[in-house]
Amino acid sequence: MNPPEPSGVQLRFATPDDAVTLADLDRRAGPWPWPAAHYQVPCRGTDPAQGRVLLLEGATGPLAAVVYSRVLELGEIQNVISDPGHRRLGLARHLLSEVLAQLRIEGAERCLLEVRASNGPAIALYRRCGFVVDGRRRNYYPLGSGREDALLMSLPL
Ligand SMILES: CC(C)(COP(=O)(O)OP(=O)(O)OC[C@H]1O[C@@H](n2cnc3c(N)ncnc32)[C@H](O)[C@@H]1OP(=O)(O)O)[C@@H](O)C(=O)NCCC(=O)NCCS
């Protein structure tokens, strides 16, 4: 069952004006933020293959965001972030459910993602949304010192 619509937030696609705010949210969200420039293209949202951003906006700005893309029948979750002051309220799960529904409408048949093997909260979120682990890339992500594996997860849509 999909989570209920959270109250007091607005669901919308990002625009280029959101790129700086989303990069700031990402820096506050976790230890491995994207470079700010990575938000510019998906915030334009002109090409599904290059990414789009669906976000939940609260009174003072975005509270959570999902960056995703689609090439033909294959969707990909590129990033999910939520505001540290609003965790475990179901915001990321709600947003991810909306993205998966959108991908289905567009004809995607499967959704893929990669996640750091040490990222317990994100892995739990993806499992809760139905993703299963079906692969591993050894030493894929840089760490402070050394590297760590990526788990590959997927969900039939
Ligand atoms: C991962 C992240 C997006 C989760 O955001 P959130 O809004 O707190 O997630 P939700 O409240 O929607 O959680 C949905 C479910 O995910 C799981 N989950 C989320 N955070 C969890 C945690 N810290 N520990 C265990 N399970 C967790 C739970 O099953 C939860 O459901 P429940 O609260 O009913 O038990 C957030 O922790 C975050 O922004 N992390 C830093 C950025 C990041 O690592 N993104 C992933 C990149 S691949």
PDB file of N, CA and C and ligand atoms in Angstrom, residues 26 29-32 63-65 78-84 86-94 113-116 119-126 128-129 141, ligand 1:
ATOM      1  N   ASP A  26      20.976  18.628   0.097  1.00  0.00           N
ATOM      2  CA  ASP A  26      21.819  17.432  -0.028  1.00  0.00           C
ATOM      3  C   ASP A  26      23.030  17.518   0.903  1.00  0.00           C
ATOM      4  N   ALA A  29      21.865  16.670   4.196  1.00  0.00           N
ATOM      5  CA  ALA A  29      21.213  15.358   4.330  1.00  0.00           C
ATOM      6  C   ALA A  29      22.176  14.253   4.757  1.00  0.00           C
ATOM      7  N   GLY A  30      23.377  14.275   4.229  1.00  0.00           N
ATOM      8  CA  GLY A  30      24.250  13.137   4.523  1.00  0.00           C
ATOM      9  C   GLY A  30      25.701  13.424   4.210  1.00  0.00           C
ATOM     10  N   PRO A  31      26.570  12.436   4.440  1.00  0.00           N
ATOM     11  CA  PRO A  31      28.014  12.673   4.307  1.00  0.00           C
ATOM     12  C   PRO A  31      28.521  12.649   2.863  1.00  0.00           C
ATOM     13  N   TRP A  32      27.663  12.244   1.908  1.00  0.00           N
ATOM     14  CA  TRP A  32      28.145  12.110   0.534  1.00  0.00           C
ATOM     15  C   TRP A  32      27.271  12.903  -0.435  1.00  0.00           C
ATOM     16  N   LEU A  63      11.636  19.738   1.435  1.00  0.00           N
ATOM     17  CA  LEU A  63      11.893  18.862   2.583  1.00  0.00           C
ATOM     18  C   LEU A  63      12.454  17.526   2.132  1.00  0.00           C
ATOM     19  N   ALA A  64      12.166  17.145   0.907  1.00  0.00           N
ATOM     20  CA  ALA A  64      12.656  15.865   0.396  1.00  0.00           C
ATOM     21  C   ALA A  64      12.633  15.925  -1.133  1.00  0.00           C
ATOM     22  N   ALA A  65      13.513  15.151  -1.750  1.00  0.00           N
ATOM     23  CA  ALA A  65      13.572  15.159  -3.214  1.00  0.00           C
ATOM     24  C   ALA A  65      14.063  13.806  -3.730  1.00  0.00           C
ATOM     25  N   GLN A  78      18.266   8.023  -9.039  1.00  0.00           N
ATOM     26  CA  GLN A  78      19.651   8.501  -8.965  1.00  0.00           C
ATOM     27  C   GLN A  78      20.009   9.028  -7.585  1.00  0.00           C
ATOM     28  N   ASN A  79      19.019   9.598  -6.903  1.00  0.00           N
ATOM     29  CA  ASN A  79      19.297  10.097  -5.547  1.00  0.00           C
ATOM     30  C   ASN A  79      17.977  10.325  -4.808  1.00  0.00           C
ATOM     31  N   VAL A  80      18.002  10.144  -3.518  1.00  0.00           N
ATOM     32  CA  VAL A  80      16.868  10.457  -2.641  1.00  0.00           C
ATOM     33  C   VAL A  80      17.441  11.175  -1.432  1.00  0.00           C
ATOM     34  N   ILE A  81      16.878  12.333  -1.103  1.00  0.00           N
ATOM     35  CA  ILE A  81      17.355  13.067   0.075  1.00  0.00           C
ATOM     36  C   ILE A  81      16.157  13.590   0.866  1.00  0.00           C
ATOM     37  N   SER A  82      16.307  13.601   2.197  1.00  0.00           N
ATOM     38  CA  SER A  82      15.265  14.237   2.994  1.00  0.00           C
ATOM     39  C   SER A  82      15.918  15.066   4.096  1.00  0.00           C
ATOM     40  N   ASP A  83      15.203  16.079   4.515  1.00  0.00           N
ATOM     41  CA  ASP A  83      15.704  17.031   5.504  1.00  0.00           C
ATOM     42  C   ASP A  83      15.937  16.326   6.847  1.00  0.00           C
ATOM     43  N   PRO A  84      17.127  16.501   7.442  1.00  0.00           N
ATOM     44  CA  PRO A  84      17.431  15.807   8.702  1.00  0.00           C
ATOM     45  C   PRO A  84      16.430  16.115   9.819  1.00  0.00           C
ATOM     46  N   HIS A  86      13.272  16.266   9.480  1.00  0.00           N
ATOM     47  CA  HIS A  86      11.963  15.676   9.148  1.00  0.00           C
ATOM     48  C   HIS A  86      12.094  14.209   8.752  1.00  0.00           C
ATOM     49  N   ARG A  87      12.971  13.491   9.429  1.00  0.00           N
ATOM     50  CA  ARG A  87      13.193  12.071   9.094  1.00  0.00           C
ATOM     51  C   ARG A  87      12.152  11.186   9.749  1.00  0.00           C
ATOM     52  N   ARG A  88      11.965  10.014   9.180  1.00  0.00           N
ATOM     53  CA  ARG A  88      11.062   8.952   9.680  1.00  0.00           C
ATOM     54  C   ARG A  88       9.607   9.436   9.785  1.00  0.00           C
ATOM     55  N   LEU A  89       9.277  10.351   8.887  1.00  0.00           N
ATOM     56  CA  LEU A  89       7.882  10.814   8.815  1.00  0.00           C
ATOM     57  C   LEU A  89       7.205  10.267   7.555  1.00  0.00           C
ATOM     58  N   GLY A  90       7.948   9.483   6.795  1.00  0.00           N
ATOM     59  CA  GLY A  90       7.377   8.906   5.573  1.00  0.00           C
ATOM     60  C   GLY A  90       7.526   9.781   4.341  1.00  0.00           C
ATOM     61  N   LEU A  91       8.303  10.891   4.451  1.00  0.00           N
ATOM     62  CA  LEU A  91       8.410  11.809   3.302  1.00  0.00           C
ATOM     63  C   LEU A  91       9.113  11.157   2.118  1.00  0.00           C
ATOM     64  N   ALA A  92      10.262  10.527   2.371  1.00  0.00           N
ATOM     65  CA  ALA A  92      11.009   9.908   1.264  1.00  0.00           C
ATOM     66  C   ALA A  92      10.209   8.759   0.656  1.00  0.00           C
ATOM     67  N   ARG A  93       9.556   8.000   1.485  1.00  0.00           N
ATOM     68  CA  ARG A  93       8.775   6.861   0.974  1.00  0.00           C
ATOM     69  C   ARG A  93       7.604   7.345   0.112  1.00  0.00           C
ATOM     70  N   HIS A  94       6.952   8.395   0.573  1.00  0.00           N
ATOM     71  CA  HIS A  94       5.839   8.952  -0.205  1.00  0.00           C
ATOM     72  C   HIS A  94       6.335   9.424  -1.572  1.00  0.00           C
ATOM     73  N   LEU A 113      18.573   0.956  -9.116  1.00  0.00           N
ATOM     74  CA  LEU A 113      19.319   1.958  -8.345  1.00  0.00           C
ATOM     75  C   LEU A 113      20.597   1.341  -7.800  1.00  0.00           C
ATOM     76  N   GLU A 114      21.499   2.222  -7.378  1.00  0.00           N
ATOM     77  CA  GLU A 114      22.743   1.811  -6.706  1.00  0.00           C
ATOM     78  C   GLU A 114      22.809   2.530  -5.376  1.00  0.00           C
ATOM     79  N   VAL A 115      23.292   1.826  -4.356  1.00  0.00           N
ATOM     80  CA  VAL A 115      23.368   2.450  -3.032  1.00  0.00           C
ATOM     81  C   VAL A 115      24.620   1.938  -2.325  1.00  0.00           C
ATOM     82  N   ARG A 116      25.237   2.829  -1.536  1.00  0.00           N
ATOM     83  CA  ARG A 116      26.402   2.403  -0.760  1.00  0.00           C
ATOM     84  C   ARG A 116      26.015   1.261   0.176  1.00  0.00           C
ATOM     85  N   ASN A 119      24.958   2.194   3.679  1.00  0.00           N
ATOM     86  CA  ASN A 119      23.873   3.165   3.873  1.00  0.00           C
ATOM     87  C   ASN A 119      22.583   2.464   4.324  1.00  0.00           C
ATOM     88  N   GLY A 120      22.583   2.061   5.610  1.00  0.00           N
ATOM     89  CA  GLY A 120      21.453   1.309   6.158  1.00  0.00           C
ATOM     90  C   GLY A 120      20.104   1.982   5.984  1.00  0.00           C
ATOM     91  N   PRO A 121      19.967   3.292   6.338  1.00  0.00           N
ATOM     92  CA  PRO A 121      18.658   3.935   6.186  1.00  0.00           C
ATOM     93  C   PRO A 121      18.136   3.892   4.747  1.00  0.00           C
ATOM     94  N   ALA A 122      19.013   4.164   3.778  1.00  0.00           N
ATOM     95  CA  ALA A 122      18.552   4.169   2.382  1.00  0.00           C
ATOM     96  C   ALA A 122      18.174   2.755   1.925  1.00  0.00           C
ATOM     97  N   ILE A 123      18.981   1.777   2.310  1.00  0.00           N
ATOM     98  CA  ILE A 123      18.672   0.389   1.916  1.00  0.00           C
ATOM     99  C   ILE A 123      17.332  -0.024   2.523  1.00  0.00           C
ATOM    100  N   ALA A 124      17.091   0.366   3.793  1.00  0.00           N
ATOM    101  CA  ALA A 124      15.806   0.037   4.439  1.00  0.00           C
ATOM    102  C   ALA A 124      14.643   0.715   3.719  1.00  0.00           C
ATOM    103  N   LEU A 125      14.853   1.974   3.325  1.00  0.00           N
ATOM    104  CA  LEU A 125      13.812   2.696   2.582  1.00  0.00           C
ATOM    105  C   LEU A 125      13.485   1.976   1.270  1.00  0.00           C
ATOM    106  N   TYR A 126      14.542   1.612   0.529  1.00  0.00           N
ATOM    107  CA  TYR A 126      14.310   0.972  -0.782  1.00  0.00           C
ATOM    108  C   TYR A 126      13.627  -0.385  -0.599  1.00  0.00           C
ATOM    109  N   ARG A 128      11.640  -1.191   1.810  1.00  0.00           N
ATOM    110  CA  ARG A 128      10.251  -0.892   2.205  1.00  0.00           C
ATOM    111  C   ARG A 128       9.406  -0.577   0.974  1.00  0.00           C
ATOM    112  N   CYS A 129      10.042  -0.020  -0.045  1.00  0.00           N
ATOM    113  CA  CYS A 129       9.314   0.304  -1.288  1.00  0.00           C
ATOM    114  C   CYS A 129       9.295  -0.880  -2.246  1.00  0.00           C
ATOM    115  N   TYR A 141      32.324   2.901  -4.671  1.00  0.00           N
ATOM    116  CA  TYR A 141      32.254   4.275  -4.156  1.00  0.00           C
ATOM    117  C   TYR A 141      33.512   4.628  -3.364  1.00  0.00           C
TER     118      TYR A 141
HETATM  119  C1  LIG B   1      17.434   7.635   3.304  1.00  0.00           C
HETATM  120  C2  LIG B   1      16.567   8.856   3.561  1.00  0.00           C
HETATM  121  C3  LIG B   1      16.232   9.537   2.235  1.00  0.00           C
HETATM  122  C4  LIG B   1      15.264   8.410   4.261  1.00  0.00           C
HETATM  123  O1  LIG B   1      14.438   9.550   4.390  1.00  0.00           O
HETATM  124  P1  LIG B   1      13.159   9.587   5.402  1.00  0.00           P
HETATM  125  O2  LIG B   1      12.288  10.694   4.922  1.00  0.00           O
HETATM  126  O3  LIG B   1      13.610   9.611   6.806  1.00  0.00           O
HETATM  127  O4  LIG B   1      12.501   8.162   5.090  1.00  0.00           O
HETATM  128  P2  LIG B   1      10.997   7.710   5.437  1.00  0.00           P
HETATM  129  O5  LIG B   1      10.522   8.405   6.681  1.00  0.00           O
HETATM  130  O6  LIG B   1      10.142   7.869   4.225  1.00  0.00           O
HETATM  131  O7  LIG B   1      11.225   6.162   5.763  1.00  0.00           O
HETATM  132  C5  LIG B   1      10.495   5.125   5.076  1.00  0.00           C
HETATM  133  C6  LIG B   1      11.005   3.795   5.571  1.00  0.00           C
HETATM  134  O8  LIG B   1      12.398   3.652   5.244  1.00  0.00           O
HETATM  135  C7  LIG B   1      13.054   2.934   6.312  1.00  0.00           C
HETATM  136  N1  LIG B   1      14.005   3.838   6.980  1.00  0.00           N
HETATM  137  C8  LIG B   1      14.221   5.151   6.736  1.00  0.00           C
HETATM  138  N2  LIG B   1      15.201   5.636   7.536  1.00  0.00           N
HETATM  139  C9  LIG B   1      15.600   4.600   8.322  1.00  0.00           C
HETATM  140  C10 LIG B   1      16.575   4.467   9.349  1.00  0.00           C
HETATM  141  N3  LIG B   1      17.334   5.504   9.746  1.00  0.00           N
HETATM  142  N4  LIG B   1      16.726   3.250   9.926  1.00  0.00           N
HETATM  143  C11 LIG B   1      15.982   2.185   9.549  1.00  0.00           C
HETATM  144  N5  LIG B   1      15.018   2.252   8.583  1.00  0.00           N
HETATM  145  C12 LIG B   1      14.844   3.442   7.976  1.00  0.00           C
HETATM  146  C13 LIG B   1      11.944   2.513   7.278  1.00  0.00           C
HETATM  147  O9  LIG B   1      11.413   1.267   6.817  1.00  0.00           O
HETATM  148  C14 LIG B   1      10.933   3.624   7.075  1.00  0.00           C
HETATM  149  O10 LIG B   1       9.625   3.261   7.436  1.00  0.00           O
HETATM  150  P3  LIG B   1       9.173   3.397   8.991  1.00  0.00           P
HETATM  151  O11 LIG B   1       9.616   4.741   9.484  1.00  0.00           O
HETATM  152  O12 LIG B   1       7.672   3.256   8.908  1.00  0.00           O
HETATM  153  O13 LIG B   1       9.844   2.261   9.713  1.00  0.00           O
HETATM  154  C15 LIG B   1      17.301   9.875   4.512  1.00  0.00           C
HETATM  155  O14 LIG B   1      17.784   9.170   5.640  1.00  0.00           O
HETATM  156  C16 LIG B   1      18.440  10.627   3.869  1.00  0.00           C
HETATM  157  O15 LIG B   1      18.217  11.699   3.258  1.00  0.00           O
HETATM  158  N6  LIG B   1      19.694  10.111   3.968  1.00  0.00           N
HETATM  159  C17 LIG B   1      20.863  10.810   3.428  1.00  0.00           C
HETATM  160  C18 LIG B   1      20.876  10.808   1.927  1.00  0.00           C
HETATM  161  C19 LIG B   1      21.007   9.401   1.372  1.00  0.00           C
HETATM  162  O16 LIG B   1      21.809   8.604   1.853  1.00  0.00           O
HETATM  163  N7  LIG B   1      20.224   9.123   0.318  1.00  0.00           N
HETATM  164  C20 LIG B   1      20.267   7.847  -0.375  1.00  0.00           C
HETATM  165  C21 LIG B   1      21.233   7.892  -1.522  1.00  0.00           C
HETATM  166  S1  LIG B   1      21.271   6.334  -2.402  1.00  0.00           S
END
